[in-house]
XYZ file of N, CA, C and O in Angstrom:
328
model
N -3.753 8.254 -5.734
C -4.141 8.152 -6.766
C -3.568 9.341 -7.605
O -3.346 10.514 -6.939
N -3.198 9.469 -8.929
C -2.435 10.618 -9.243
C -2.573 10.527 -11.244
O -2.682 9.224 -11.313
N -3.035 12.020 -11.823
C -2.571 11.789 -13.329
C -2.314 12.770 -13.946
O -0.996 13.945 -13.475
N -1.719 12.473 -15.170
C -0.902 13.360 -15.962
C -1.641 13.612 -17.477
O -1.829 12.187 -17.920
N -1.351 14.010 -18.078
C -1.594 14.763 -19.869
C -0.185 13.623 -20.821
O 0.616 14.167 -19.716
N -0.395 13.075 -21.449
C 0.635 12.636 -22.287
C 0.601 13.546 -23.306
O -0.213 13.830 -24.054
N 2.057 13.935 -23.661
C 1.717 14.611 -24.710
C 3.344 14.516 -25.198
O 4.560 14.507 -24.576
N 3.411 14.457 -25.994
C 4.211 14.086 -27.556
C 5.281 12.886 -26.775
O 6.203 12.221 -26.981
N 4.368 12.128 -26.673
C 4.937 10.609 -26.206
C 5.061 10.698 -24.523
O 5.505 9.414 -24.062
N 5.034 11.666 -23.849
C 5.988 11.412 -22.122
C 4.570 11.743 -21.425
O 3.421 12.727 -21.463
N 4.829 11.410 -20.113
C 4.057 11.992 -18.797
C 5.117 12.150 -17.737
O 5.950 11.544 -18.083
N 4.472 13.035 -16.984
C 5.474 12.960 -15.863
C 4.911 13.608 -14.361
O 3.398 14.474 -14.961
N 5.381 13.109 -13.486
C 3.677 13.153 -12.234
C 5.201 13.439 -11.449
O 5.760 12.634 -11.263
N 5.258 14.446 -10.226
C 6.172 15.726 -9.971
C 5.950 14.936 -8.649
O 4.903 14.327 -7.722
N 7.143 13.963 -7.774
C 6.938 14.005 -6.721
C 6.347 14.660 -5.583
O 5.647 13.824 -4.797
N 6.310 15.757 -6.090
C 5.175 16.375 -5.044
C 3.729 16.295 -4.889
O 3.220 16.776 -4.190
N 3.477 15.597 -5.943
C 1.720 14.935 -6.465
C 2.080 13.806 -5.242
O 0.342 13.379 -5.156
N 2.970 13.257 -4.603
C 2.315 13.118 -3.553
C 2.639 10.876 -3.865
O 2.093 10.549 -3.816
N 3.460 10.612 -4.759
C 3.170 9.338 -5.030
C 3.983 8.918 -4.374
O 5.520 8.353 -4.449
N 3.349 7.913 -3.577
C 4.001 6.897 -2.727
C 4.655 5.652 -3.119
O 4.295 5.012 -4.155
N 5.864 5.083 -2.345
C 6.437 4.184 -2.666
C 5.099 2.455 -3.307
O 4.345 3.340 -1.744
N 5.083 2.168 -4.318
C 4.359 0.933 -4.157
C 3.989 0.357 -5.078
O 4.048 1.269 -6.665
N 3.352 -0.688 -5.287
C 2.876 -0.772 -6.796
C 1.454 -0.310 -7.087
O 0.249 -0.373 -6.431
N 1.194 -0.057 -8.524
C 0.311 0.811 -8.928
C -0.975 0.622 -10.466
O 0.196 0.210 -11.442
N -2.082 -0.105 -10.222
C -2.680 -0.206 -11.777
C -2.145 1.236 -12.322
O -2.358 2.574 -11.816
N -1.918 1.006 -13.629
C -2.099 2.039 -14.495
C -3.191 2.124 -15.328
O -3.407 1.157 -15.993
N -3.938 3.214 -15.767
C -5.195 3.528 -16.621
C -4.520 4.783 -17.548
O -4.025 5.674 -17.548
N -4.681 4.683 -18.999
C -3.739 5.399 -19.715
C -5.933 4.946 -20.768
O -6.476 3.974 -21.439
N -5.968 6.032 -20.851
C -7.148 6.751 -21.788
C -6.167 7.576 -22.859
O -5.677 8.402 -22.740
N -7.533 7.577 -23.955
C -7.290 8.108 -25.430
C -9.221 8.036 -25.677
O -8.888 7.658 -26.615
N -9.607 9.414 -25.337
C -10.340 9.660 -25.809
C -11.034 10.751 -27.332
O -10.678 11.976 -26.845
N -11.785 10.386 -27.884
C -12.531 11.649 -28.741
C -14.144 11.826 -28.590
O -14.666 10.978 -27.846
N -14.787 13.643 -29.197
C -15.452 13.069 -29.231
C -16.282 12.335 -30.287
O -15.377 11.838 -31.129
N -17.584 11.815 -29.922
C -18.236 10.509 -30.628
C -18.190 11.544 -32.640
O -18.794 13.223 -32.614
N -18.284 11.164 -33.316
C -17.673 11.692 -34.812
C -19.675 11.563 -34.584
O -20.542 12.856 -35.663
N -20.582 11.241 -34.428
C -22.226 11.284 -34.662
C -23.026 10.815 -33.127
O -23.197 9.643 -32.790
N -22.922 12.361 -32.403
C -23.170 11.746 -31.256
C -24.790 12.132 -31.186
O -25.826 12.078 -32.519
N -25.389 11.758 -30.234
C -27.098 11.279 -29.849
C -27.469 12.979 -30.150
O -27.175 13.994 -30.157
N -28.355 12.949 -31.276
C -29.115 14.398 -31.938
C -29.697 14.884 -30.238
O -30.501 16.100 -30.039
N -30.068 13.453 -28.455
C -30.952 14.639 -27.696
C -30.280 14.700 -26.569
O -30.896 14.220 -25.894
N -28.914 15.481 -27.122
C -28.174 15.942 -25.798
C -28.683 17.331 -25.540
O -29.370 17.556 -25.518
N -28.667 17.195 -23.468
C -28.583 18.444 -22.431
C -28.281 19.271 -23.357
O -27.354 19.255 -23.323
N -29.326 20.889 -23.355
C -28.425 21.881 -23.421
C -27.351 21.657 -22.603
O -27.268 21.603 -21.496
N -26.212 22.175 -23.565
C -25.408 22.814 -21.348
C -23.838 21.807 -21.543
O -23.152 22.317 -20.507
N -24.233 20.703 -21.906
C -23.445 19.375 -21.769
C -22.311 18.863 -21.955
O -22.413 19.679 -23.593
N -21.807 18.756 -22.038
C -20.334 17.980 -23.122
C -20.592 16.957 -23.847
O -21.417 16.271 -23.328
N -19.811 17.374 -24.814
C -19.705 16.323 -26.105
C -19.634 14.600 -25.346
O -18.551 15.102 -24.801
N -20.271 13.811 -25.725
C -19.653 12.461 -25.074
C -18.232 12.381 -25.869
O -18.537 12.458 -27.463
N -17.803 10.843 -25.320
C -16.317 10.816 -26.234
C -16.334 8.711 -26.504
O -17.861 8.231 -25.511
N -15.730 8.769 -27.678
C -15.115 6.905 -27.310
C -14.039 6.734 -26.925
O -13.186 7.388 -27.684
N -13.792 5.129 -26.190
C -12.538 5.535 -25.724
C -11.936 5.051 -26.805
O -12.746 4.129 -27.558
N -10.099 5.470 -27.131
C -9.539 4.368 -28.316
C -9.106 3.417 -28.692
O -8.641 2.446 -29.193
N -8.720 3.564 -26.987
C -7.640 2.241 -26.690
C -8.880 1.229 -26.137
O -9.650 0.797 -25.485
N -7.856 -0.009 -25.831
C -8.146 -1.359 -25.027
C -8.427 -1.358 -24.061
O -7.693 -0.561 -23.264
N -9.826 -2.137 -23.619
C -10.032 -2.078 -22.301
C -8.712 -3.036 -21.104
O -8.666 -2.375 -19.781
N -7.496 -3.461 -21.658
C -6.619 -3.423 -20.939
C -6.308 -2.946 -20.937
O -4.590 -2.757 -19.982
N -6.413 -1.368 -21.228
C -5.695 0.067 -21.284
C -6.289 0.795 -20.314
O -5.720 1.788 -19.338
N -7.380 1.019 -20.634
C -8.036 2.401 -20.353
C -8.877 1.691 -19.378
O -9.992 2.803 -19.373
N -9.269 1.200 -18.816
C -10.011 0.449 -18.431
C -9.714 0.099 -16.589
O -9.316 -0.846 -16.232
N -10.239 0.578 -15.620
C -9.945 -0.006 -14.371
C -9.742 -1.112 -13.597
O -9.328 -1.634 -13.399
N -10.269 -1.847 -14.330
C -11.190 -3.218 -13.730
C -10.200 -4.136 -14.412
O -9.893 -5.138 -14.374
N -10.101 -3.581 -15.816
C -9.542 -4.767 -16.666
C -7.679 -4.441 -17.480
O -7.769 -4.777 -18.201
N -7.727 -3.322 -16.845
C -6.053 -2.841 -17.281
C -4.920 -3.669 -16.868
O -5.034 -4.768 -15.574
N -4.319 -3.840 -17.370
C -3.327 -4.956 -16.930
C -1.126 -4.271 -16.831
O -0.577 -4.501 -16.851
N -1.768 -3.240 -16.817
C -0.738 -1.788 -16.590
C -0.250 -2.086 -15.477
O -1.333 -1.329 -14.598
N 1.045 -1.972 -14.946
C 1.387 -1.163 -13.660
C 2.530 -0.823 -13.821
O 3.239 -0.885 -14.494
N 3.241 0.020 -12.644
C 4.388 0.319 -11.982
C 4.401 0.646 -10.590
O 3.687 0.338 -9.531
N 5.862 0.364 -10.251
C 6.095 0.490 -9.402
C 6.815 1.569 -8.768
O 8.182 1.337 -9.458
N 7.206 2.122 -7.913
C 7.505 3.087 -7.854
C 8.125 2.901 -6.482
O 7.602 2.380 -5.535
N 9.028 3.717 -6.305
C 10.196 3.213 -5.755
C 11.048 4.843 -5.045
O 11.032 5.735 -5.237
N 11.409 4.423 -3.868
C 11.748 5.341 -3.466
C 13.482 6.225 -3.460
O 13.450 7.481 -3.135
N 13.510 5.358 -4.357
C 15.071 5.319 -4.824
C 14.857 5.213 -6.347
O 13.927 4.883 -6.851
N 15.898 5.891 -7.012
C 15.721 5.595 -8.964
C 14.719 6.420 -9.112
O 14.310 7.339 -8.425
N 15.271 5.891 -10.886
C 14.568 7.333 -11.636
C 12.510 6.682 -11.571
O 11.692 8.253 -12.618
N 12.217 5.875 -11.539
C 11.158 5.651 -10.989
C 10.394 6.139 -13.175
O 9.258 6.772 -13.171
N 11.225 5.194 -14.020
C 10.447 5.638 -15.367
C 9.996 4.069 -15.722
O 10.202 3.384 -15.601
N 8.652 4.239 -16.559
C 7.969 3.077 -16.918
C 7.185 4.250 -18.436
O 6.930 4.934 -18.503
N 7.229 2.550 -19.008
C 7.339 2.750 -20.695
C 6.247 1.388 -20.852
O 6.144 0.059 -20.615
N 5.060 2.054 -21.264
C 4.070 1.408 -22.078
C 3.888 1.477 -23.223
O 3.628 1.634 -24.319
N 4.378 0.358 -23.628
C 4.225 -0.097 -24.869
C 2.033 -0.252 -25.393
O 1.678 -1.064 -25.412
N 2.088 0.653 -26.066
C 1.112 -0.097 -25.972
C 0.064 -0.354 -27.908
O 0.740 0.826 -28.910
N -0.343 -0.996 -28.750
C -0.175 -1.836 -30.060
C -1.541 -1.190 -30.805
O -2.053 -0.005 -29.977
């Protein structure tokens, strides 16, 4: 598996990070800090977040997005999120 941050609508995973040829599930996440976090957070813990994308993109179990990496070609993948 590999991951990358999306910046200005684009992402890049360098070949040196080991993406071998094959078909992969794609999970895209957009989490934001909760506007009203629970009051009983443990001291020093990270603030809780809420996922903003539907499970069809953000859940490993439910994602419908895939990408097929090949050893030739540019391997450009566009994902349209409504």
